[in-house]
PDB file of C-alpha atoms and ligand atoms in Angstrom:
ATOM      1  CA  MET A   1     -13.691  -0.001 -15.330  1.00  0.00           C
ATOM      2  CA  ASP A   2     -10.207   0.745 -13.987  1.00  0.00           C
ATOM      3  CA  GLY A   3     -11.525   3.333 -11.593  1.00  0.00           C
ATOM      4  CA  GLU A   4     -14.197   1.045 -10.338  1.00  0.00           C
ATOM      5  CA  PHE A   5     -11.758  -1.706  -9.368  1.00  0.00           C
ATOM      6  CA  ARG A   6      -9.348   0.727  -7.794  1.00  0.00           C
ATOM      7  CA  THR A   7     -11.781   2.369  -5.475  1.00  0.00           C
ATOM      8  CA  GLU A   8     -14.033  -0.489  -4.438  1.00  0.00           C
ATOM      9  CA  PHE A   9     -11.607  -1.975  -1.973  1.00  0.00           C
ATOM     10  CA  VAL A  10     -11.182   1.176   0.088  1.00  0.00           C
ATOM     11  CA  ARG A  11     -14.805   2.153   0.359  1.00  0.00           C
ATOM     12  CA  ASP A  12     -15.842   0.329   3.505  1.00  0.00           C
ATOM     13  CA  PRO A  13     -12.961  -0.644   5.819  1.00  0.00           C
ATOM     14  CA  ALA A  14     -15.328  -2.000   8.472  1.00  0.00           C
ATOM     15  CA  ALA A  15     -16.564  -4.652   6.046  1.00  0.00           C
ATOM     16  CA  LEU A  16     -13.001  -5.924   5.668  1.00  0.00           C
ATOM     17  CA  ARG A  17     -12.770  -7.269   9.190  1.00  0.00           C
ATOM     18  CA  GLN A  18     -14.259 -10.610   8.291  1.00  0.00           C
ATOM     19  CA  HIS A  19     -13.062 -12.778   5.422  1.00  0.00           C
ATOM     20  CA  PRO A  20     -11.536 -10.111   3.177  1.00  0.00           C
ATOM     21  CA  ALA A  21     -10.347 -11.272  -0.241  1.00  0.00           C
ATOM     22  CA  LEU A  22      -6.926 -10.364  -1.569  1.00  0.00           C
ATOM     23  CA  VAL A  23      -7.391  -9.020  -5.097  1.00  0.00           C
ATOM     24  CA  LEU A  24      -4.717  -9.917  -7.645  1.00  0.00           C
ATOM     25  CA  ASN A  25      -4.251  -8.341 -11.019  1.00  0.00           C
ATOM     26  CA  ALA A  26      -4.365 -10.663 -14.027  1.00  0.00           C
ATOM     27  CA  ASP A  27      -0.588 -11.116 -13.634  1.00  0.00           C
ATOM     28  CA  TYR A  28      -1.147 -12.559 -10.129  1.00  0.00           C
ATOM     29  CA  ARG A  29       0.429  -9.609  -8.362  1.00  0.00           C
ATOM     30  CA  PRO A  30      -1.637  -7.681  -5.833  1.00  0.00           C
ATOM     31  CA  LEU A  31      -3.628  -4.955  -7.547  1.00  0.00           C
ATOM     32  CA  SER A  32      -2.061  -2.565  -5.057  1.00  0.00           C
ATOM     33  CA  TYR A  33       0.072  -2.711  -1.929  1.00  0.00           C
ATOM     34  CA  TYR A  34      -0.993   0.534  -0.309  1.00  0.00           C
ATOM     35  CA  PRO A  35      -3.611   0.145   0.577  1.00  0.00           C
ATOM     36  CA  LEU A  36      -3.362  -3.596   0.083  1.00  0.00           C
ATOM     37  CA  SER A  37      -6.031  -4.481  -2.464  1.00  0.00           C
ATOM     38  CA  LEU A  38      -8.680  -6.194  -0.356  1.00  0.00           C
ATOM     39  CA  TRP A  39     -12.373  -6.552  -0.981  1.00  0.00           C
ATOM     40  CA  PRO A  40     -15.079  -7.301   1.540  1.00  0.00           C
ATOM     41  CA  TRP A  41     -16.263 -10.867   0.965  1.00  0.00           C
ATOM     42  CA  GLN A  42     -19.542  -9.572  -0.457  1.00  0.00           C
ATOM     43  CA  GLU A  43     -17.684  -7.755  -3.256  1.00  0.00           C
ATOM     44  CA  ALA A  44     -15.543 -10.807  -3.969  1.00  0.00           C
ATOM     45  CA  VAL A  45     -18.556 -13.110  -4.216  1.00  0.00           C
ATOM     46  CA  LYS A  46     -20.362 -10.625  -6.436  1.00  0.00           C
ATOM     47  CA  ALA A  47     -17.335 -10.380  -8.751  1.00  0.00           C
ATOM     48  CA  VAL A  48     -17.203 -14.179  -8.983  1.00  0.00           C
ATOM     49  CA  PHE A  49     -20.833 -14.301 -10.109  1.00  0.00           C
ATOM     50  CA  LEU A  50     -20.236 -11.468 -12.587  1.00  0.00           C
ATOM     51  CA  ASP A  51     -17.319 -13.476 -14.073  1.00  0.00           C
ATOM     52  CA  ARG A  52     -14.899 -10.628 -13.393  1.00  0.00           C
ATOM     53  CA  VAL A  53     -12.573 -12.744 -11.268  1.00  0.00           C
ATOM     54  CA  ASP A  54     -11.443 -16.312 -10.775  1.00  0.00           C
ATOM     55  CA  ILE A  55     -11.066 -17.824  -7.328  1.00  0.00           C
ATOM     56  CA  VAL A  56      -7.493 -18.670  -6.401  1.00  0.00           C
ATOM     57  CA  ALA A  57      -7.929 -19.671  -2.739  1.00  0.00           C
ATOM     58  CA  GLU A  58     -10.834 -19.989  -0.323  1.00  0.00           C
ATOM     59  CA  TYR A  59     -11.737 -19.740   3.352  1.00  0.00           C
ATOM     60  CA  GLU A  60     -13.393 -22.617   5.170  1.00  0.00           C
ATOM     61  CA  ALA A  61     -16.452 -20.436   5.705  1.00  0.00           C
ATOM     62  CA  LYS A  62     -19.342 -20.740   3.277  1.00  0.00           C
ATOM     63  CA  VAL A  63     -22.099 -18.434   2.117  1.00  0.00           C
ATOM     64  CA  HIS A  64     -25.539 -19.486   1.001  1.00  0.00           C
ATOM     65  CA  SER A  65     -27.534 -17.917  -1.772  1.00  0.00           C
ATOM     66  CA  PRO A  66     -31.040 -19.023  -2.684  1.00  0.00           C
ATOM     67  CA  SER A  67     -29.662 -21.353  -5.359  1.00  0.00           C
ATOM     68  CA  THR A  68     -26.160 -22.340  -4.276  1.00  0.00           C
ATOM     69  CA  VAL A  69     -23.503 -22.585  -1.561  1.00  0.00           C
ATOM     70  CA  ILE A  70     -19.958 -21.355  -2.092  1.00  0.00           C
ATOM     71  CA  ARG A  71     -16.885 -21.081   0.076  1.00  0.00           C
ATOM     72  CA  ILE A  72     -15.816 -17.487   0.615  1.00  0.00           C
ATOM     73  CA  PRO A  73     -12.851 -16.609  -1.630  1.00  0.00           C
ATOM     74  CA  SER A  74      -9.674 -15.546   0.194  1.00  0.00           C
ATOM     75  CA  VAL A  75      -7.755 -14.734  -3.006  1.00  0.00           C
ATOM     76  CA  VAL A  76      -9.263 -13.725  -6.336  1.00  0.00           C
ATOM     77  CA  VAL A  77      -7.587 -12.787  -9.609  1.00  0.00           C
ATOM     78  CA  LEU A  78      -9.006 -10.299 -12.107  1.00  0.00           C
ATOM     79  CA  ARG A  79      -9.756 -11.718 -15.538  1.00  0.00           C
ATOM     80  CA  ASP A  80      -8.811  -8.440 -17.218  1.00  0.00           C
ATOM     81  CA  TYR A  81      -5.460  -6.819 -16.546  1.00  0.00           C
ATOM     82  CA  VAL A  82      -5.701  -3.371 -14.949  1.00  0.00           C
ATOM     83  CA  LYS A  83      -2.841  -0.996 -15.703  1.00  0.00           C
ATOM     84  CA  PRO A  84      -1.141  -0.078 -12.421  1.00  0.00           C
ATOM     85  CA  GLN A  85      -1.499   3.510 -11.336  1.00  0.00           C
ATOM     86  CA  LYS A  86       1.488   5.621 -12.352  1.00  0.00           C
ATOM     87  CA  ARG A  87       0.827   8.623 -10.179  1.00  0.00           C
ATOM     88  CA  VAL A  88       1.965   8.378  -6.594  1.00  0.00           C
ATOM     89  CA  ALA A  89      -0.267  10.249  -4.167  1.00  0.00           C
ATOM     90  CA  PHE A  90       1.509  12.728  -1.901  1.00  0.00           C
ATOM     91  CA  THR A  91       0.223  11.423   1.412  1.00  0.00           C
ATOM     92  CA  ARG A  92       1.743  11.191   4.857  1.00  0.00           C
ATOM     93  CA  PHE A  93       1.802   7.441   4.618  1.00  0.00           C
ATOM     94  CA  ASN A  94       3.488   7.352   1.208  1.00  0.00           C
ATOM     95  CA  LEU A  95       6.081   9.828   2.368  1.00  0.00           C
ATOM     96  CA  PHE A  96       6.938   7.660   5.379  1.00  0.00           C
ATOM     97  CA  LEU A  97       7.003   4.676   3.061  1.00  0.00           C
ATOM     98  CA  ARG A  98       9.418   6.417   0.665  1.00  0.00           C
ATOM     99  CA  ASP A  99      11.706   7.150   3.609  1.00  0.00           C
ATOM    100  CA  GLY A 100      11.444   3.592   4.925  1.00  0.00           C
ATOM    101  CA  PHE A 101       9.830   4.778   8.153  1.00  0.00           C
ATOM    102  CA  CYS A 102      13.112   6.168   9.433  1.00  0.00           C
ATOM    103  CA  CYS A 103      14.431   9.611  10.214  1.00  0.00           C
ATOM    104  CA  GLN A 104      16.253  11.007   7.198  1.00  0.00           C
ATOM    105  CA  TYR A 105      18.766  12.761   9.438  1.00  0.00           C
ATOM    106  CA  CYS A 106      19.787  10.166  12.038  1.00  0.00           C
ATOM    107  CA  GLY A 107      18.141   6.977  10.774  1.00  0.00           C
ATOM    108  CA  SER A 108      16.122   6.249  13.924  1.00  0.00           C
ATOM    109  CA  ARG A 109      12.702   4.638  13.601  1.00  0.00           C
ATOM    110  CA  GLY A 110      10.903   5.948  16.669  1.00  0.00           C
ATOM    111  CA  ASP A 111       8.638   8.944  17.120  1.00  0.00           C
ATOM    112  CA  LEU A 112       8.481  10.025  13.480  1.00  0.00           C
ATOM    113  CA  THR A 113       7.282  13.440  12.353  1.00  0.00           C
ATOM    114  CA  PHE A 114       7.627  15.468   9.166  1.00  0.00           C
ATOM    115  CA  ASP A 115      10.295  18.045   8.541  1.00  0.00           C
ATOM    116  CA  HIS A 116      10.405  20.747   5.902  1.00  0.00           C
ATOM    117  CA  VAL A 117      14.026  20.785   4.685  1.00  0.00           C
ATOM    118  CA  VAL A 118      13.675  24.426   3.698  1.00  0.00           C
ATOM    119  CA  PRO A 119      11.525  25.613   6.614  1.00  0.00           C
ATOM    120  CA  ARG A 120       8.081  26.971   5.822  1.00  0.00           C
ATOM    121  CA  ALA A 121       9.074  30.192   7.587  1.00  0.00           C
ATOM    122  CA  ARG A 122      11.714  30.606   4.872  1.00  0.00           C
ATOM    123  CA  GLY A 123       9.356  29.923   2.020  1.00  0.00           C
ATOM    124  CA  GLY A 124       9.791  26.136   1.913  1.00  0.00           C
ATOM    125  CA  VAL A 125       6.881  24.356   0.240  1.00  0.00           C
ATOM    126  CA  THR A 126       5.149  21.129   1.181  1.00  0.00           C
ATOM    127  CA  SER A 127       6.290  18.783  -1.574  1.00  0.00           C
ATOM    128  CA  TRP A 128       8.023  15.465  -2.170  1.00  0.00           C
ATOM    129  CA  GLU A 129      11.248  17.415  -2.701  1.00  0.00           C
ATOM    130  CA  ASN A 130      11.075  19.427   0.500  1.00  0.00           C
ATOM    131  CA  VAL A 131       9.500  17.182   3.143  1.00  0.00           C
ATOM    132  CA  VAL A 132      11.204  14.244   4.842  1.00  0.00           C
ATOM    133  CA  ALA A 133      10.476  11.868   7.695  1.00  0.00           C
ATOM    134  CA  ALA A 134      12.313  13.054  10.799  1.00  0.00           C
ATOM    135  CA  CYS A 135      12.363  11.923  14.413  1.00  0.00           C
ATOM    136  CA  ALA A 136      11.085  14.387  16.994  1.00  0.00           C
ATOM    137  CA  ARG A 137      14.609  15.011  18.281  1.00  0.00           C
ATOM    138  CA  CYS A 138      16.064  15.940  14.899  1.00  0.00           C
ATOM    139  CA  ASN A 139      12.963  17.941  14.062  1.00  0.00           C
ATOM    140  CA  LEU A 140      13.419  19.960  17.239  1.00  0.00           C
ATOM    141  CA  ARG A 141      17.133  20.405  16.614  1.00  0.00           C
ATOM    142  CA  LYS A 142      16.500  21.634  13.099  1.00  0.00           C
ATOM    143  CA  GLY A 143      13.629  23.951  14.016  1.00  0.00           C
ATOM    144  CA  SER A 144      13.364  26.751  11.461  1.00  0.00           C
ATOM    145  CA  LYS A 145      17.056  26.691  10.617  1.00  0.00           C
ATOM    146  CA  SER A 146      18.416  25.892   7.207  1.00  0.00           C
ATOM    147  CA  LEU A 147      20.089  22.545   6.689  1.00  0.00           C
ATOM    148  CA  ARG A 148      23.538  24.114   6.918  1.00  0.00           C
ATOM    149  CA  GLN A 149      22.762  26.125  10.046  1.00  0.00           C
ATOM    150  CA  SER A 150      21.367  23.084  11.795  1.00  0.00           C
ATOM    151  CA  GLY A 151      24.483  20.997  11.221  1.00  0.00           C
ATOM    152  CA  LEU A 152      22.261  18.091  10.149  1.00  0.00           C
ATOM    153  CA  ALA A 153      22.735  16.139   6.936  1.00  0.00           C
ATOM    154  CA  LEU A 154      20.162  14.282   4.871  1.00  0.00           C
ATOM    155  CA  LYS A 155      20.729  10.599   4.191  1.00  0.00           C
ATOM    156  CA  ARG A 156      19.600  11.226   0.615  1.00  0.00           C
ATOM    157  CA  SER A 157      17.981  14.097  -1.188  1.00  0.00           C
ATOM    158  CA  PRO A 158      14.205  13.808  -1.201  1.00  0.00           C
ATOM    159  CA  ARG A 159      12.306  13.373  -4.445  1.00  0.00           C
ATOM    160  CA  ARG A 160       9.041  12.055  -5.799  1.00  0.00           C
ATOM    161  CA  PRO A 161       9.165   8.251  -5.786  1.00  0.00           C
ATOM    162  CA  GLY A 162       8.043   6.187  -8.738  1.00  0.00           C
ATOM    163  CA  ALA A 163       5.065   3.849  -8.380  1.00  0.00           C
ATOM    164  CA  GLU A 164       7.313   0.793  -8.754  1.00  0.00           C
ATOM    165  CA  GLU A 165       9.746   2.062  -6.162  1.00  0.00           C
ATOM    166  CA  LEU A 166       6.984   2.683  -3.664  1.00  0.00           C
ATOM    167  CA  ARG A 167       5.517  -0.736  -4.343  1.00  0.00           C
ATOM    168  CA  ASP A 168       8.885  -2.358  -3.648  1.00  0.00           C
ATOM    169  CA  MET A 169       9.103  -0.437  -0.381  1.00  0.00           C
ATOM    170  CA  GLY A 170       5.557  -1.528   0.415  1.00  0.00           C
ATOM    171  CA  ARG A 171       6.587  -5.165   0.319  1.00  0.00           C
ATOM    172  CA  LYS A 172       8.918  -4.574   3.240  1.00  0.00           C
ATOM    173  CA  PHE A 173       6.137  -3.184   5.389  1.00  0.00           C
ATOM    174  CA  PRO A 174       3.239  -5.623   5.256  1.00  0.00           C
ATOM    175  CA  PRO A 175      -0.090  -4.844   6.939  1.00  0.00           C
ATOM    176  CA  ASN A 176      -0.781  -6.262  10.393  1.00  0.00           C
ATOM    177  CA  HIS A 177      -3.162  -8.944   9.289  1.00  0.00           C
ATOM    178  CA  LEU A 178      -2.164 -11.425   6.613  1.00  0.00           C
ATOM    179  CA  HIS A 179      -4.189 -14.509   5.796  1.00  0.00           C
ATOM    180  CA  ASP A 180      -2.032 -17.588   5.075  1.00  0.00           C
ATOM    181  CA  SER A 181      -3.371 -17.857   1.554  1.00  0.00           C
ATOM    182  CA  TRP A 182      -2.119 -14.342   0.743  1.00  0.00           C
ATOM    183  CA  ILE A 183       1.504 -14.799   1.689  1.00  0.00           C
ATOM    184  CA  ASP A 184       2.676 -16.379  -1.561  1.00  0.00           C
ATOM    185  CA  PHE A 185       1.232 -13.590  -3.640  1.00  0.00           C
ATOM    186  CA  LEU A 186       2.728 -10.853  -1.517  1.00  0.00           C
ATOM    187  CA  TYR A 187       6.239 -12.230  -1.397  1.00  0.00           C
ATOM    188  CA  TRP A 188       7.013 -14.669  -4.133  1.00  0.00           C
ATOM    189  CA  ASP A 189       8.417 -12.127  -6.585  1.00  0.00           C
ATOM    190  CA  ALA A 190      10.337 -10.347  -3.840  1.00  0.00           C
ATOM    191  CA  GLU A 191      12.148 -13.546  -2.920  1.00  0.00           C
ATOM    192  CA  LEU A 192      13.220 -14.159  -6.512  1.00  0.00           C
ATOM    193  CA  GLU A 193      15.005 -10.808  -6.547  1.00  0.00           C
ATOM    194  CA  ALA A 194      17.038 -11.645  -3.439  1.00  0.00           C
TER     195      ALA A 194
HETATM  196 ZN1  LIG B   1      16.509  11.787  13.797  1.00  0.00          ZN
END
């Protein structure tokens, strides 16, 4: 069942354009931040009828079935707790997220690329430990030189982030579209930590 819930919300991005539902785990935290756990409204309504979720908030819009009319859920919460994924996928996005979307050499936020700390030409591998976000300028300056030869310094040594760590970073970089009813669930625990 875990797998089912995890993959459903990424299957059809086009269906998310209208009335997506934010999916919360049974502890009322988003099931995931990246991608933000959203279901197309059809999935959310289906889950309501299958008693898999409870409705937390609703849109004004309604849907009609042969026997009933319901308002489209904007936030739903799973009845059964799903254990968060431990493994962090090594993706471009997650790597940028780990590095806070800023160049690990100069700290700038524009024009980001990827840099192999030990250049590939010198046997450097593509891994969490050897790839960092770098601006185009620093990337060019570093070229295929070693760190020492380039005269550049890393802000911190790269490593594989934990799932929790990445989730905390994810909170700082919300998606472009946020429905009002989602805001509390995305930020309430972050504010308590401040
Ligand atoms: Zn830079």
